[in-house]
mmCIF file with all atom_site columns, C-alpha atoms in Angstrom:
data_model
loop_
_atom_site.group_PDB
_atom_site.id
_atom_site.type_symbol
_atom_site.label_atom_id
_atom_site.label_alt_id
_atom_site.label_comp_id
_atom_site.label_asym_id
_atom_site.label_entity_id
_atom_site.label_seq_id
_atom_site.pdbx_PDB_ins_code
_atom_site.Cartn_x
_atom_site.Cartn_y
_atom_site.Cartn_z
_atom_site.occupancy
_atom_site.B_iso_or_equiv
_atom_site.pdbx_formal_charge
_atom_site.auth_seq_id
_atom_site.auth_comp_id
_atom_site.auth_asym_id
_atom_site.auth_atom_id
_atom_site.pdbx_PDB_model_num
ATOM 1   C CA . MET A 1 1   ? 0.412   -4.080  8.021   1.00 88.00 ? 1   MET A CA 1
ATOM 2   C CA . GLY A 1 2   ? 1.404   -2.732  10.904  1.00 89.00 ? 2   GLY A CA 1
ATOM 3   C CA . ALA A 1 3   ? 2.540   -6.526  12.865  1.00 88.00 ? 3   ALA A CA 1
ATOM 4   C CA . ASP A 1 4   ? 6.042   -7.154  13.928  1.00 91.00 ? 4   ASP A CA 1
ATOM 5   C CA . LEU A 1 5   ? 6.894   -10.155 11.947  1.00 92.00 ? 5   LEU A CA 1
ATOM 6   C CA . ARG A 1 6   ? 10.212  -11.539 10.793  1.00 92.00 ? 6   ARG A CA 1
ATOM 7   C CA . GLY A 1 7   ? 8.953   -13.199 8.083   1.00 92.00 ? 7   GLY A CA 1
ATOM 8   C CA . ASP A 1 8   ? 9.408   -16.732 9.298   1.00 93.00 ? 8   ASP A CA 1
ATOM 9   C CA . GLU A 1 9   ? 6.095   -16.940 10.684  1.00 93.00 ? 9   GLU A CA 1
ATOM 10  C CA . PRO A 1 10  ? 4.206   -19.889 9.205   1.00 93.00 ? 10  PRO A CA 1
ATOM 11  C CA . VAL A 1 11  ? 0.752   -17.855 8.975   1.00 89.00 ? 11  VAL A CA 1
ATOM 12  C CA . LEU A 1 12  ? 2.595   -15.853 6.199   1.00 88.00 ? 12  LEU A CA 1
ATOM 13  C CA . GLY A 1 13  ? 3.027   -19.617 4.162   1.00 86.00 ? 13  GLY A CA 1
ATOM 14  C CA . SER A 1 14  ? -0.472  -19.096 3.616   1.00 87.00 ? 14  SER A CA 1
ATOM 15  C CA . TRP A 1 15  ? -1.360  -15.559 4.054   1.00 84.00 ? 15  TRP A CA 1
ATOM 16  C CA . PRO A 1 16  ? 1.189   -13.194 2.914   1.00 83.00 ? 16  PRO A CA 1
ATOM 17  C CA . MET A 1 17  ? 0.982   -9.600  3.638   1.00 91.00 ? 17  MET A CA 1
ATOM 18  C CA . PRO A 1 18  ? -2.618  -8.087  2.383   1.00 93.00 ? 18  PRO A CA 1
ATOM 19  C CA . TYR A 1 19  ? -2.036  -6.438  -0.692  1.00 96.00 ? 19  TYR A CA 1
ATOM 20  C CA . ALA A 1 20  ? -4.304  -8.439  -3.074  1.00 94.00 ? 20  ALA A CA 1
ATOM 21  C CA . ALA A 1 21  ? -6.716  -8.010  -0.534  1.00 93.00 ? 21  ALA A CA 1
ATOM 22  C CA . MET A 1 22  ? -6.342  -4.066  -0.306  1.00 94.00 ? 22  MET A CA 1
ATOM 23  C CA . ALA A 1 23  ? -6.506  -4.456  -4.120  1.00 95.00 ? 23  ALA A CA 1
ATOM 24  C CA . TRP A 1 24  ? -10.175 -6.378  -3.975  1.00 94.00 ? 24  TRP A CA 1
ATOM 25  C CA . VAL A 1 25  ? -11.464 -4.190  -1.475  1.00 93.00 ? 25  VAL A CA 1
ATOM 26  C CA . LEU A 1 26  ? -10.388 -0.787  -3.402  1.00 93.00 ? 26  LEU A CA 1
ATOM 27  C CA . CYS A 1 27  ? -12.366 -2.549  -6.608  1.00 91.00 ? 27  CYS A CA 1
ATOM 28  C CA . GLU A 1 28  ? -15.166 -4.073  -5.138  1.00 91.00 ? 28  GLU A CA 1
ATOM 29  C CA . VAL A 1 29  ? -16.367 -0.828  -2.907  1.00 90.00 ? 29  VAL A CA 1
ATOM 30  C CA . PRO A 1 30  ? -19.731 0.127   -4.690  1.00 88.00 ? 30  PRO A CA 1
ATOM 31  C CA . ARG A 1 31  ? -18.750 3.460   -6.216  1.00 82.00 ? 31  ARG A CA 1
ATOM 32  C CA . ASP A 1 32  ? -22.035 5.480   -5.053  1.00 85.00 ? 32  ASP A CA 1
ATOM 33  C CA . LEU A 1 33  ? -20.701 4.400   -1.087  1.00 86.00 ? 33  LEU A CA 1
ATOM 34  C CA . PHE A 1 34  ? -18.812 6.944   0.965   1.00 82.00 ? 34  PHE A CA 1
ATOM 35  C CA . CYS A 1 35  ? -15.545 5.078   1.976   1.00 83.00 ? 35  CYS A CA 1
ATOM 36  C CA . GLY A 1 36  ? -13.791 8.753   2.080   1.00 90.00 ? 36  GLY A CA 1
ATOM 37  C CA . ASN A 1 37  ? -10.761 9.216   -0.239  1.00 96.00 ? 37  ASN A CA 1
ATOM 38  C CA . PRO A 1 38  ? -8.410  6.240   0.283   1.00 96.00 ? 38  PRO A CA 1
ATOM 39  C CA . ARG A 1 39  ? -5.501  7.865   -2.251  1.00 97.00 ? 39  ARG A CA 1
ATOM 40  C CA . VAL A 1 40  ? -5.552  10.577  -0.162  1.00 97.00 ? 40  VAL A CA 1
ATOM 41  C CA . HIS A 1 41  ? -5.252  8.993   3.542   1.00 97.00 ? 41  HIS A CA 1
ATOM 42  C CA . PHE A 1 42  ? -2.664  6.442   2.116   1.00 97.00 ? 42  PHE A CA 1
ATOM 43  C CA . GLN A 1 43  ? -0.801  9.857   0.898   1.00 97.00 ? 43  GLN A CA 1
ATOM 44  C CA . HIS A 1 44  ? -0.885  11.571  4.310   1.00 97.00 ? 44  HIS A CA 1
ATOM 45  C CA . TYR A 1 45  ? -0.942  8.311   6.142   1.00 97.00 ? 45  TYR A CA 1
ATOM 46  C CA . ALA A 1 46  ? 2.505   7.718   4.426   1.00 97.00 ? 46  ALA A CA 1
ATOM 47  C CA . ASP A 1 47  ? 3.773   11.260  5.323   1.00 96.00 ? 47  ASP A CA 1
ATOM 48  C CA . ARG A 1 48  ? 2.834   11.281  8.831   1.00 96.00 ? 48  ARG A CA 1
ATOM 49  C CA . MET A 1 49  ? 3.763   8.440   10.004  1.00 96.00 ? 49  MET A CA 1
ATOM 50  C CA . ASN A 1 50  ? 5.238   7.495   13.506  1.00 96.00 ? 50  ASN A CA 1
ATOM 51  C CA . GLU A 1 51  ? 7.039   4.501   15.617  1.00 96.00 ? 51  GLU A CA 1
ATOM 52  C CA . PRO A 1 52  ? 7.104   1.795   15.793  1.00 96.00 ? 52  PRO A CA 1
ATOM 53  C CA . ARG A 1 53  ? 8.791   0.627   12.791  1.00 96.00 ? 53  ARG A CA 1
ATOM 54  C CA . LYS A 1 54  ? 8.085   3.731   11.149  1.00 97.00 ? 54  LYS A CA 1
ATOM 55  C CA . THR A 1 55  ? 10.116  3.454   7.350   1.00 97.00 ? 55  THR A CA 1
ATOM 56  C CA . LEU A 1 56  ? 9.111   0.117   7.073   1.00 97.00 ? 56  LEU A CA 1
ATOM 57  C CA . ARG A 1 57  ? 4.731   1.101   7.949   1.00 97.00 ? 57  ARG A CA 1
ATOM 58  C CA . THR A 1 58  ? 5.752   3.901   5.588   1.00 98.00 ? 58  THR A CA 1
ATOM 59  C CA . TRP A 1 59  ? 6.781   2.065   2.541   1.00 98.00 ? 59  TRP A CA 1
ATOM 60  C CA . ARG A 1 60  ? 3.968   -0.241  3.015   1.00 98.00 ? 60  ARG A CA 1
ATOM 61  C CA . ALA A 1 61  ? 1.232   2.581   3.477   1.00 98.00 ? 61  ALA A CA 1
ATOM 62  C CA . TRP A 1 62  ? 3.145   4.190   -0.069  1.00 98.00 ? 62  TRP A CA 1
ATOM 63  C CA . ALA A 1 63  ? 2.716   0.667   -1.286  1.00 98.00 ? 63  ALA A CA 1
ATOM 64  C CA . CYS A 1 64  ? -1.239  0.918   -0.819  1.00 98.00 ? 64  CYS A CA 1
ATOM 65  C CA . TRP A 1 65  ? -1.030  4.188   -2.134  1.00 98.00 ? 65  TRP A CA 1
ATOM 66  C CA . ALA A 1 66  ? 0.211   2.643   -5.435  1.00 98.00 ? 66  ALA A CA 1
ATOM 67  C CA . ILE A 1 67  ? -2.356  -0.095  -5.519  1.00 97.00 ? 67  ILE A CA 1
ATOM 68  C CA . THR A 1 68  ? -5.301  2.762   -4.816  1.00 97.00 ? 68  THR A CA 1
ATOM 69  C CA . ARG A 1 69  ? -3.702  4.697   -8.372  1.00 97.00 ? 69  ARG A CA 1
ATOM 70  C CA . ARG A 1 70  ? -3.783  2.050   -9.772  1.00 95.00 ? 70  ARG A CA 1
ATOM 71  C CA . VAL A 1 71  ? -7.366  0.350   -9.122  1.00 94.00 ? 71  VAL A CA 1
ATOM 72  C CA . ARG A 1 72  ? -9.078  3.349   -8.282  1.00 94.00 ? 72  ARG A CA 1
ATOM 73  C CA . PRO A 1 73  ? -7.500  5.925   -10.806 1.00 95.00 ? 73  PRO A CA 1
ATOM 74  C CA . GLU A 1 74  ? -10.343 8.062   -10.769 1.00 94.00 ? 74  GLU A CA 1
ATOM 75  C CA . LEU A 1 75  ? -9.270  9.489   -7.009  1.00 94.00 ? 75  LEU A CA 1
ATOM 76  C CA . PRO A 1 76  ? -7.532  12.304  -7.129  1.00 96.00 ? 76  PRO A CA 1
ATOM 77  C CA . GLY A 1 77  ? -4.655  12.907  -4.530  1.00 95.00 ? 77  GLY A CA 1
ATOM 78  C CA . ASP A 1 78  ? -4.486  15.826  -2.734  1.00 95.00 ? 78  ASP A CA 1
ATOM 79  C CA . PRO A 1 79  ? -3.265  18.582  -4.014  1.00 93.00 ? 79  PRO A CA 1
ATOM 80  C CA . LYS A 1 80  ? -2.459  20.888  -1.443  1.00 95.00 ? 80  LYS A CA 1
ATOM 81  C CA . HIS A 1 81  ? -0.704  18.453  0.193   1.00 94.00 ? 81  HIS A CA 1
ATOM 82  C CA . ASP A 1 82  ? 3.216   19.148  -0.365  1.00 94.00 ? 82  ASP A CA 1
ATOM 83  C CA . VAL A 1 83  ? 4.652   16.059  -0.281  1.00 95.00 ? 83  VAL A CA 1
ATOM 84  C CA . ARG A 1 84  ? 6.897   14.309  -2.933  1.00 96.00 ? 84  ARG A CA 1
ATOM 85  C CA . GLU A 1 85  ? 4.975   10.754  -3.988  1.00 97.00 ? 85  GLU A CA 1
ATOM 86  C CA . PRO A 1 86  ? 7.532   8.632   -4.632  1.00 98.00 ? 86  PRO A CA 1
ATOM 87  C CA . SER A 1 87  ? 7.462   6.256   -8.041  1.00 98.00 ? 87  SER A CA 1
ATOM 88  C CA . GLU A 1 88  ? 6.946   2.648   -8.096  1.00 98.00 ? 88  GLU A CA 1
ATOM 89  C CA . ALA A 1 89  ? 10.287  1.530   -8.476  1.00 98.00 ? 89  ALA A CA 1
ATOM 90  C CA . GLU A 1 90  ? 11.235  3.408   -5.161  1.00 98.00 ? 90  GLU A CA 1
ATOM 91  C CA . ILE A 1 91  ? 8.194   1.684   -3.374  1.00 98.00 ? 91  ILE A CA 1
ATOM 92  C CA . ALA A 1 92  ? 9.431   -1.544  -4.477  1.00 98.00 ? 92  ALA A CA 1
ATOM 93  C CA . ASP A 1 93  ? 12.939  -0.561  -3.324  1.00 98.00 ? 93  ASP A CA 1
ATOM 94  C CA . GLY A 1 94  ? 11.791  0.337   -0.346  1.00 98.00 ? 94  GLY A CA 1
ATOM 95  C CA . LEU A 1 95  ? 9.745   -2.805  0.457   1.00 98.00 ? 95  LEU A CA 1
ATOM 96  C CA . GLU A 1 96  ? 12.434  -4.821  -0.488  1.00 98.00 ? 96  GLU A CA 1
ATOM 97  C CA . ARG A 1 97  ? 15.396  -2.848  1.904   1.00 98.00 ? 97  ARG A CA 1
ATOM 98  C CA . TYR A 1 98  ? 13.340  -3.064  4.709   1.00 97.00 ? 98  TYR A CA 1
ATOM 99  C CA . GLY A 1 99  ? 10.108  -5.423  4.226   1.00 96.00 ? 99  GLY A CA 1
ATOM 100 C CA . LEU A 1 100 ? 9.956   -8.913  4.717   1.00 96.00 ? 100 LEU A CA 1
ATOM 101 C CA . PRO A 1 101 ? 11.215  -11.053 2.378   1.00 93.00 ? 101 PRO A CA 1
ATOM 102 C CA . GLY A 1 102 ? 9.646   -11.722 -0.690  1.00 92.00 ? 102 GLY A CA 1
ATOM 103 C CA . GLU A 1 103 ? 7.243   -8.634  0.094   1.00 95.00 ? 103 GLU A CA 1
ATOM 104 C CA . ALA A 1 104 ? 8.414   -6.558  -2.569  1.00 97.00 ? 104 ALA A CA 1
ATOM 105 C CA . GLY A 1 105 ? 7.194   -9.170  -4.935  1.00 95.00 ? 105 GLY A CA 1
ATOM 106 C CA . TRP A 1 106 ? 3.833   -9.941  -3.166  1.00 93.00 ? 106 TRP A CA 1
ATOM 107 C CA . TRP A 1 107 ? 3.271   -6.453  -3.829  1.00 97.00 ? 107 TRP A CA 1
ATOM 108 C CA . THR A 1 108 ? 4.481   -5.616  -7.054  1.00 97.00 ? 108 THR A CA 1
ATOM 109 C CA . ASP A 1 109 ? 2.326   -9.014  -8.411  1.00 95.00 ? 109 ASP A CA 1
ATOM 110 C CA . VAL A 1 110 ? -0.904  -7.486  -7.214  1.00 96.00 ? 110 VAL A CA 1
ATOM 111 C CA . LEU A 1 111 ? 0.091   -3.578  -8.883  1.00 94.00 ? 111 LEU A CA 1
ATOM 112 C CA . GLU A 1 112 ? 0.711   -5.372  -12.022 1.00 93.00 ? 112 GLU A CA 1
ATOM 113 C CA . GLY A 1 113 ? -2.240  -7.957  -11.727 1.00 89.00 ? 113 GLY A CA 1
ATOM 114 C CA . ARG A 1 114 ? -0.441  -11.382 -11.625 1.00 88.00 ? 114 ARG A CA 1
ATOM 115 C CA . THR A 1 115 ? -1.987  -11.993 -8.257  1.00 83.00 ? 115 THR A CA 1
ATOM 116 C CA . LEU A 1 116 ? -5.485  -12.786 -8.652  1.00 70.00 ? 116 LEU A CA 1
ATOM 117 C CA . TRP A 1 117 ? -7.777  -9.979  -6.443  1.00 71.00 ? 117 TRP A CA 1
ATOM 118 C CA . ARG A 1 118 ? -11.039 -9.847  -9.022  1.00 63.00 ? 118 ARG A CA 1
#
């Protein structure tokens, strides 16, 4: 998610950004296995991002946060962390503006269940 890619790399034809893989891991991790709270992780990560490619990586962190909210809705956010959580539309716009060509669509397909990950 943090690699410096332009979008024309051949590997992206076979392996787009791993939003589907993220959803699969979140769904498949055994509920009794402690893996922390990925929703809180991505919430904090997005709000504390640094360079390089800070803006793009921030939107990708929020994208993973949104996937976590969909796949694991029982996981709470951090109510003590004072941050404005973006809407899914804002995340899609951020990925469209700063991400790879087609990235917002890849993410939306995972979020809406149009990409198989189960």
